[in-house]
Short mmCIF file of C-alpha atoms in Angstrom, two decimals:
data_model
loop_
_atom_site.label_atom_id
_atom_site.label_comp_id
_atom_site.label_asym_id
_atom_site.label_seq_id
_atom_site.Cartn_x
_atom_site.Cartn_y
_atom_site.Cartn_z
CA UNK A 1 -39.15 1.81 -26.46
CA UNK A 2 -41.13 0.13 -28.77
CA UNK A 3 -37.83 -2.07 -29.28
CA UNK A 4 -37.80 -3.56 -25.68
CA UNK A 5 -40.23 -6.38 -25.81
CA UNK A 6 -38.61 -7.81 -29.49
CA UNK A 7 -35.32 -7.54 -27.59
CA UNK A 8 -36.15 -9.13 -24.39
CA UNK A 9 -37.81 -12.19 -26.49
CA UNK A 10 -34.54 -12.33 -28.33
CA UNK A 11 -32.43 -12.81 -25.17
CA UNK A 12 -34.87 -15.40 -24.09
CA UNK A 13 -34.25 -17.56 -27.24
CA UNK A 14 -30.40 -16.92 -26.57
CA UNK A 15 -30.31 -17.56 -22.96
CA UNK A 16 -26.93 -19.04 -22.67
CA UNK A 17 -24.66 -16.43 -24.02
CA UNK A 18 -26.71 -13.38 -22.44
CA UNK A 19 -26.56 -15.42 -19.06
CA UNK A 20 -23.00 -15.86 -19.61
CA UNK A 21 -22.17 -12.15 -20.26
CA UNK A 22 -24.37 -10.98 -17.07
CA UNK A 23 -22.19 -13.39 -14.64
CA UNK A 24 -19.24 -12.10 -16.55
CA UNK A 25 -20.26 -8.42 -15.95
CA UNK A 26 -21.29 -9.16 -12.44
CA UNK A 27 -17.81 -10.86 -11.48
CA UNK A 28 -15.91 -8.14 -13.15
CA UNK A 29 -17.47 -5.35 -11.08
CA UNK A 30 -17.16 -7.32 -7.90
CA UNK A 31 -13.30 -8.06 -8.26
CA UNK A 32 -12.60 -4.65 -9.84
CA UNK A 33 -14.38 -2.78 -7.32
CA UNK A 34 -12.71 -4.18 -4.42
CA UNK A 35 -9.27 -4.12 -6.00
CA UNK A 36 -9.42 -0.53 -6.84
CA UNK A 37 -10.53 -0.28 -3.40
CA UNK A 38 -7.43 -2.17 -2.15
CA UNK A 39 -5.20 -0.29 -4.70
CA UNK A 40 -6.19 3.07 -3.60
CA UNK A 41 -5.82 2.13 0.16
CA UNK A 42 -2.28 0.67 -0.48
CA UNK A 43 -1.10 3.62 -2.74
CA UNK A 44 -1.96 5.92 -0.03
CA UNK A 45 -0.29 3.81 2.69
CA UNK A 46 3.00 3.74 0.29
CA UNK A 47 3.15 7.51 0.01
CA UNK A 48 2.33 8.14 3.61
CA UNK A 49 5.71 10.39 4.88
CA UNK A 50 7.61 8.64 7.62
CA UNK A 51 9.14 12.09 8.92
CA UNK A 52 12.54 10.83 7.55
CA UNK A 53 14.91 11.88 4.93
CA UNK A 54 15.04 8.50 3.76
CA UNK A 55 17.32 9.38 0.62
CA UNK A 56 19.78 11.09 2.87
CA UNK A 57 20.05 7.87 5.79
CA UNK A 58 22.19 4.91 5.46
CA UNK A 59 22.04 2.09 7.84
CA UNK A 60 23.74 -0.89 7.93
CA UNK A 61 25.03 -3.75 10.73
CA UNK A 62 28.32 -4.67 12.57
CA UNK A 63 29.04 -8.31 13.72
CA UNK A 64 31.68 -8.44 16.09
CA UNK A 65 33.36 -11.67 17.00
CA UNK A 66 35.95 -10.61 19.93
CA UNK A 67 34.27 -10.90 23.52
CA UNK A 68 36.78 -8.90 25.07
CA UNK A 69 36.33 -5.83 23.49
CA UNK A 70 33.35 -3.40 25.48
CA UNK A 71 31.02 -2.94 22.66
CA UNK A 72 29.33 0.19 24.37
CA UNK A 73 32.93 1.74 23.93
CA UNK A 74 33.41 0.40 20.78
CA UNK A 75 30.15 2.02 19.52
CA UNK A 76 31.46 5.49 20.68
CA UNK A 77 34.75 4.89 18.73
CA UNK A 78 32.20 3.60 15.78
CA UNK A 79 30.61 6.88 15.81
CA UNK A 80 33.71 9.02 15.95
CA UNK A 81 34.97 6.91 12.64
CA UNK A 82 31.81 7.42 10.91
CA UNK A 83 31.22 11.03 11.68
CA UNK A 84 34.91 11.33 10.45
CA UNK A 85 34.15 10.34 6.76
CA UNK A 86 33.21 13.58 4.52
CA UNK A 87 30.04 13.89 3.51
CA UNK A 88 28.35 12.69 7.00
CA UNK A 89 26.34 15.11 8.89
CA UNK A 90 25.85 12.73 11.57
CA UNK A 91 25.83 8.89 12.83
CA UNK A 92 24.23 7.05 15.45
CA UNK A 93 24.14 3.10 16.89
CA UNK A 94 20.60 2.40 17.57
CA UNK A 95 18.85 -0.62 18.97
CA UNK A 96 16.82 -1.03 15.69
CA UNK A 97 15.89 0.45 12.17
CA UNK A 98 12.93 2.36 11.77
CA UNK A 99 10.75 0.94 8.81
CA UNK A 100 12.76 -2.31 9.01
CA UNK A 101 10.16 -4.65 10.32
CA UNK A 102 12.19 -5.44 13.16
CA UNK A 103 12.73 -3.83 16.38
CA UNK A 104 10.80 -3.46 19.74
CA UNK A 105 7.02 -2.80 20.49
CA UNK A 106 6.03 -2.33 24.14
CA UNK A 107 3.23 -0.80 26.10
CA UNK A 108 3.22 2.72 28.30
CA UNK A 109 0.97 3.97 30.75
CA UNK A 110 0.27 7.00 32.90
CA UNK A 111 0.53 5.17 35.89
CA UNK A 112 2.61 2.70 37.50
CA UNK A 113 0.17 -0.29 38.16
CA UNK A 114 0.61 -3.29 35.99
CA UNK A 115 -3.42 -3.35 35.42
CA UNK A 116 -3.48 0.17 33.95
CA UNK A 117 -4.23 1.03 30.62
CA UNK A 118 -1.36 0.67 28.28
CA UNK A 119 -0.53 3.06 24.75
CA UNK A 120 1.55 0.56 22.28
CA UNK A 121 4.50 2.02 20.78
CA UNK A 122 7.88 0.94 19.24
CA UNK A 123 10.76 1.89 20.87
CA UNK A 124 14.68 2.25 20.23
CA UNK A 125 17.61 3.40 22.30
CA UNK A 126 20.21 5.47 20.88
CA UNK A 127 22.42 8.33 22.36
CA UNK A 128 21.97 12.20 22.06
CA UNK A 129 22.73 12.06 18.34
CA UNK A 130 19.71 10.25 17.07
CA UNK A 131 17.55 13.13 16.51
CA UNK A 132 19.97 14.95 14.39
CA UNK A 133 20.78 11.58 12.70
CA UNK A 134 17.08 10.56 11.96
CA UNK A 135 16.65 14.43 10.58
CA UNK A 136 13.19 14.52 12.02
CA UNK A 137 11.43 17.95 13.64
CA UNK A 138 11.65 18.52 17.03
CA UNK A 139 8.42 20.80 17.50
CA UNK A 140 8.06 20.76 21.07
CA UNK A 141 10.67 20.74 24.07
CA UNK A 142 14.57 19.82 23.84
CA UNK A 143 16.60 17.25 22.09
CA UNK A 144 18.72 14.96 24.59
CA UNK A 145 22.03 15.93 26.14
CA UNK A 146 24.98 13.78 26.81
CA UNK A 147 24.14 14.11 30.62
CA UNK A 148 20.49 12.44 29.59
CA UNK A 149 22.51 9.41 27.62
CA UNK A 150 22.69 6.15 30.13
CA UNK A 151 25.35 4.01 29.04
CA UNK A 152 24.68 0.50 30.57
CA UNK A 153 24.46 -3.54 29.54
CA UNK A 154 21.68 -4.04 31.68
CA UNK A 155 17.75 -3.48 29.90
CA UNK A 156 16.68 -3.45 33.51
CA UNK A 157 17.99 -0.11 33.94
CA UNK A 158 16.40 2.81 31.71
CA UNK A 159 17.00 6.66 31.65
CA UNK A 160 14.72 9.46 33.47
CA UNK A 161 13.70 10.75 29.97
CA UNK A 162 12.34 9.81 26.59
CA UNK A 163 11.30 11.63 23.11
CA UNK A 164 7.81 10.83 21.88
CA UNK A 165 6.35 11.36 18.58
CA UNK A 166 3.18 13.62 18.28
CA UNK A 167 1.16 10.56 17.31
CA UNK A 168 2.07 8.90 20.57
CA UNK A 169 1.62 11.68 22.83
CA UNK A 170 -1.80 12.55 21.29
CA UNK A 171 -2.84 8.98 21.74
CA UNK A 172 -1.74 8.75 25.63
CA UNK A 173 -2.31 12.69 26.68
CA UNK A 174 -4.74 14.06 24.29
CA UNK A 175 -4.38 16.58 21.58
CA UNK A 176 -1.65 19.26 21.92
CA UNK A 177 -0.61 17.43 25.26
CA UNK A 178 2.25 15.36 26.73
CA UNK A 179 5.46 17.74 27.04
CA UNK A 180 6.64 17.60 30.54
CA UNK A 181 4.48 14.61 31.46
CA UNK A 182 5.35 11.36 32.56
CA UNK A 183 4.79 8.22 31.24
CA UNK A 184 5.52 4.45 33.03
CA UNK A 185 7.41 1.74 30.98
CA UNK A 186 8.03 -1.26 33.10
CA UNK A 187 6.58 0.36 36.44
CA UNK A 188 9.57 3.21 35.90
CA UNK A 189 8.83 7.07 35.38
CA UNK A 190 10.08 8.72 31.97
CA UNK A 191 9.65 12.26 31.86
CA UNK A 192 8.77 13.52 27.98
CA UNK A 193 11.27 15.99 27.54
CA UNK A 194 10.47 16.40 23.46
CA UNK A 195 8.20 15.67 20.90
CA UNK A 196 8.74 15.22 17.38
CA UNK A 197 6.30 15.86 14.68
CA UNK A 198 6.29 12.74 12.88
CA UNK A 199 8.17 9.42 13.56
CA UNK A 200 7.45 5.82 11.91
CA UNK A 201 8.93 2.92 14.20
CA UNK A 202 9.96 -0.30 12.48
CA UNK A 203 6.38 -1.42 11.33
CA UNK A 204 5.26 1.27 9.19
CA UNK A 205 1.97 -0.96 7.88
CA UNK A 206 0.64 -1.50 11.72
CA UNK A 207 -1.87 0.78 13.19
CA UNK A 208 0.55 2.21 15.84
CA UNK A 209 3.11 3.05 13.12
CA UNK A 210 2.98 6.75 13.93
CA UNK A 211 4.05 5.85 17.61
CA UNK A 212 7.55 5.85 18.53
CA UNK A 213 9.42 6.59 21.83
CA UNK A 214 13.14 7.38 21.78
CA UNK A 215 15.26 6.06 24.89
CA UNK A 216 18.73 7.82 25.43
CA UNK A 217 20.45 4.86 26.00
CA UNK A 218 23.54 2.90 25.06
CA UNK A 219 23.40 -0.54 25.26
CA UNK A 220 25.30 -2.21 22.71
CA UNK A 221 26.07 -6.08 21.59
CA UNK A 222 27.81 -8.16 19.16
CA UNK A 223 25.34 -7.47 16.42
CA UNK A 224 24.53 -3.57 16.13
CA UNK A 225 22.90 -1.28 14.01
CA UNK A 226 23.89 1.81 12.80
CA UNK A 227 22.23 4.90 11.00
CA UNK A 228 24.50 7.69 8.94
CA UNK A 229 22.85 10.86 7.80
CA UNK A 230 24.83 12.04 4.77
CA UNK A 231 24.10 14.83 2.13
CA UNK A 232 22.02 13.15 -0.29
CA UNK A 233 24.39 13.99 -3.01
CA UNK A 234 27.05 12.16 -1.39
CA UNK A 235 25.57 9.26 0.12
CA UNK A 236 26.72 6.77 -2.47
CA UNK A 237 30.29 8.04 -1.98
CA UNK A 238 29.74 7.37 1.91
CA UNK A 239 28.45 3.79 1.52
CA UNK A 240 31.27 2.95 -0.19
CA UNK A 241 33.82 4.23 2.48
CA UNK A 242 32.45 3.10 5.54
CA UNK A 243 33.20 -0.54 5.71
CA UNK A 244 36.81 0.17 4.86
CA UNK A 245 36.73 2.90 7.64
CA UNK A 246 35.39 0.67 10.24
CA UNK A 247 37.42 -2.32 9.60
CA UNK A 248 40.58 -0.49 9.66
CA UNK A 249 40.19 0.48 13.29
CA UNK A 250 38.95 -3.11 14.04
CA UNK A 251 39.21 -5.75 11.40
CA UNK A 252 37.50 -8.56 13.55
CA UNK A 253 34.07 -8.18 12.17
CA UNK A 254 32.02 -8.14 9.81
CA UNK A 255 29.82 -5.22 8.17
CA UNK A 256 26.73 -6.13 6.51
CA UNK A 257 23.76 -4.56 4.90
CA UNK A 258 24.84 -1.21 3.91
CA UNK A 259 21.87 0.33 2.26
CA UNK A 260 19.81 3.35 2.02
CA UNK A 261 16.67 4.14 4.34
CA UNK A 262 14.75 4.44 1.19
CA UNK A 263 15.71 0.70 0.05
CA UNK A 264 14.82 -0.70 3.73
CA UNK A 265 11.21 0.79 3.33
CA UNK A 266 11.25 -0.55 -0.33
CA UNK A 267 11.95 -4.04 0.94
CA UNK A 268 9.46 -3.82 3.99
CA UNK A 269 6.98 -2.80 1.43
CA UNK A 270 7.80 -5.53 -1.36
CA UNK A 271 4.90 -7.50 -0.79
CA UNK A 272 2.54 -4.72 -0.86
CA UNK A 273 4.36 -3.39 -4.24
CA UNK A 274 3.65 -6.81 -5.45
CA UNK A 275 0.42 -7.32 -4.56
CA UNK A 276 -0.59 -3.79 -6.43
CA UNK A 277 1.13 -5.15 -9.69
CA UNK A 278 -0.98 -8.38 -9.52
CA UNK A 279 -4.20 -6.33 -9.13
CA UNK A 280 -3.51 -4.17 -11.70
CA UNK A 281 -2.95 -6.87 -14.28
CA UNK A 282 -5.88 -8.95 -12.92
CA UNK A 283 -8.01 -5.73 -13.73
CA UNK A 284 -6.46 -5.36 -16.85
CA UNK A 285 -6.99 -8.76 -17.68
CA UNK A 286 -10.68 -9.19 -16.49
CA UNK A 287 -11.91 -5.70 -18.55
CA UNK A 288 -9.88 -7.36 -21.78
CA UNK A 289 -11.98 -10.78 -21.46
CA UNK A 290 -15.20 -8.76 -20.58
CA UNK A 291 -14.93 -6.36 -23.81
CA UNK A 292 -14.05 -9.55 -25.75
CA UNK A 293 -17.08 -11.16 -24.51
CA UNK A 294 -19.43 -8.62 -25.17
CA UNK A 295 -18.03 -8.36 -28.38
CA UNK A 296 -18.14 -11.66 -29.12
CA UNK A 297 -21.79 -12.29 -27.89
CA UNK A 298 -22.88 -9.46 -30.18
CA UNK A 299 -20.81 -10.64 -33.25
CA UNK A 300 -22.69 -14.19 -32.59
CA UNK A 301 -25.89 -12.32 -32.22
CA UNK A 302 -25.53 -10.77 -35.86
CA UNK A 303 -24.50 -14.04 -37.28
CA UNK A 304 -27.94 -15.84 -36.06
CA UNK A 305 -30.05 -12.65 -37.08
CA UNK A 306 -28.77 -11.89 -40.58
CA UNK A 307 -31.78 -12.76 -42.63
CA UNK A 308 -33.92 -11.02 -39.72
CA UNK A 309 -31.61 -8.08 -39.83
CA UNK A 310 -31.70 -8.11 -43.78
CA UNK A 311 -35.76 -7.99 -43.75
CA UNK A 312 -35.79 -4.98 -41.33
CA UNK A 313 -33.61 -3.10 -43.54
CA UNK A 314 -35.72 -4.41 -46.84
CA UNK A 315 -38.97 -2.48 -44.44
CA UNK A 316 -37.45 0.43 -44.06
CA UNK A 317 -35.42 0.32 -41.23
CA UNK A 318 -32.69 2.78 -40.85
CA UNK A 319 -29.06 2.19 -40.01
CA UNK A 320 -29.33 3.85 -36.72
CA UNK A 321 -32.39 1.58 -35.54
CA UNK A 322 -29.95 -1.34 -35.98
CA UNK A 323 -27.24 0.03 -34.31
CA UNK A 324 -29.36 1.47 -31.61
CA UNK A 325 -31.17 -2.08 -31.39
CA UNK A 326 -28.10 -4.06 -30.21
CA UNK A 327 -26.79 -1.19 -27.99
CA UNK A 328 -29.74 -1.30 -26.22
CA UNK A 329 -29.57 -5.24 -26.09
CA UNK A 330 -26.25 -5.07 -24.70
CA UNK A 331 -27.30 -2.38 -22.29
CA UNK A 332 -30.03 -4.29 -20.56
CA UNK A 333 -27.60 -7.56 -20.22
CA UNK A 334 -25.54 -4.95 -18.34
CA UNK A 335 -27.80 -3.31 -16.35
CA UNK A 336 -28.83 -7.05 -14.87
CA UNK A 337 -25.17 -7.87 -14.55
CA UNK A 338 -24.50 -4.61 -12.75
CA UNK A 339 -27.29 -5.27 -10.47
CA UNK A 340 -26.25 -8.78 -9.76
CA UNK A 341 -22.33 -7.65 -9.64
CA UNK A 342 -23.38 -5.00 -6.75
CA UNK A 343 -24.56 -7.16 -4.77
CA UNK A 344 -21.70 -9.71 -5.22
CA UNK A 345 -19.43 -6.87 -4.23
CA UNK A 346 -20.62 -5.79 -1.40
CA UNK A 347 -20.29 -9.50 -0.20
CA UNK A 348 -17.30 -9.76 -1.24
CA UNK A 349 -15.95 -6.62 0.27
CA UNK A 350 -17.38 -7.62 3.54
CA UNK A 351 -15.67 -10.88 3.47
CA UNK A 352 -12.16 -9.12 2.62
CA UNK A 353 -13.00 -6.80 5.69
CA UNK A 354 -13.46 -9.74 8.15
CA UNK A 355 -10.64 -11.81 6.82
CA UNK A 356 -7.86 -9.33 6.13
CA UNK A 357 -8.82 -6.09 7.82
CA UNK A 358 -8.84 -4.09 4.54
CA UNK A 359 -10.88 -0.52 4.75
CA UNK A 360 -14.71 -0.92 4.01
CA UNK A 361 -15.40 -0.64 0.40
CA UNK A 362 -16.72 2.89 -0.49
CA UNK A 363 -19.64 3.27 -2.68
CA UNK A 364 -17.75 5.51 -5.07
CA UNK A 365 -15.75 2.50 -6.42
CA UNK A 366 -18.76 0.58 -7.09
CA UNK A 367 -20.26 3.57 -9.28
CA UNK A 368 -17.19 4.39 -10.96
CA UNK A 369 -16.45 0.72 -11.85
CA UNK A 370 -20.31 0.19 -13.10
CA UNK A 371 -19.77 3.58 -15.20
CA UNK A 372 -16.57 2.07 -16.64
CA UNK A 373 -18.25 -1.05 -17.54
CA UNK A 374 -21.28 0.82 -19.02
CA UNK A 375 -19.09 2.60 -21.40
CA UNK A 376 -16.97 -0.30 -22.15
CA UNK A 377 -20.31 -2.28 -23.11
CA UNK A 378 -21.24 0.59 -25.24
CA UNK A 379 -17.74 0.88 -26.94
CA UNK A 380 -17.63 -3.19 -27.47
CA UNK A 381 -20.98 -3.47 -29.35
CA UNK A 382 -20.61 -0.22 -31.74
CA UNK A 383 -18.22 -1.81 -34.02
CA UNK A 384 -20.32 -5.15 -34.80
CA UNK A 385 -23.60 -3.03 -34.50
CA UNK A 386 -22.20 -0.58 -37.20
CA UNK A 387 -21.26 -3.96 -39.31
CA UNK A 388 -25.01 -5.30 -38.66
CA UNK A 389 -26.53 -1.88 -39.95
CA UNK A 390 -24.70 -2.23 -43.23
CA UNK A 391 -26.10 -5.41 -44.38
CA UNK A 392 -28.17 -5.41 -47.38
CA UNK A 393 -31.70 -5.67 -47.42
CA UNK A 394 -31.17 -7.98 -50.60
CA UNK A 395 -29.72 -10.62 -47.79
CA UNK A 396 -33.35 -11.49 -46.72
CA UNK A 397 -34.37 -12.33 -50.14
CA UNK A 398 -31.41 -14.74 -51.01
CA UNK A 399 -32.55 -17.72 -49.04
CA UNK A 400 -36.02 -17.55 -50.83
CA UNK A 401 -36.42 -20.33 -53.60
CA UNK A 402 -38.10 -19.31 -56.77
CA UNK A 403 -41.63 -20.75 -57.27
CA UNK A 404 -41.09 -22.26 -60.61
CA UNK A 405 -38.09 -24.01 -61.66
#
């Protein structure tokens, strides 16, 4: 404690270096804390289960240019061809592909009135094979039957039943309810005959990502999406056979975008993955620069105080006292920087929350980052402080000229 006054006086005599170190620590705390919070939230999102066996599912699109072909009948033929390929468990034509970022999202209500409260959810159209193809778990009710499926080229028509995800049923009906209940879409009633444990819609990043409604309806067009579920070990082989099998039946079309559902998800999340990598690089760079700054500041202070250190050593100061002096000095700078950095961290966190809808910053990230910076400060100062402690006491007399020549 007796060293505090001379340490503070020494810092006041070297204001510029101390102020730069304080600002650097404050900036590092603000950026690293918020970056760690964002990284944690994004990692949780990327690891969130979708409900699908993504490594088993193939998706692709078929572009047809023959207006004379009945698209709905062609879809049925294509499904039959796909199911005949060895290794295929089930295949189905769909109106949109889950996890892809493209599809349909609408409001559903408990009453037919237009002004009633709506619950938004993604939805897609497919026949009775869709649940088996998606590989999702039906926890209540039943699957679609062929009698449920409506084949029509008019979207104004709709089937009588739907299957919903549990997240949607819990949101609109309440926890644990929904089976056998009726919802309304476009004024028409739809009975919920089945509830799936988890189904992610086309937008995994959205707040309603777990809400999905499936209509048993076939309404094919000139650009048709397909899903194929396979044995995971045979998926690559099945991919190679899809195009040839479909073109053999009808060569006047184009098969595009054959890939796994896991690849679809990865492409949708590519911006998040890139952001994570950039934040990790930013954190690494900031920590390295901060460590070098503290190291450099200590080296600079030692070079300015070489004679003072030698004098203290000549007066009997132990090496441990010299090391402690510089450690305490840097901890004072660190403490001031962390106090200012905490204020900056909270301010930056609120700005990010208001501008980019990121989750609120938890105090734990500030504490973890602050503790890490304290350890970094100590680690960065130990080597130059030990070097200072080895300065010989004779340094104090080298610049003293003899009284007589």
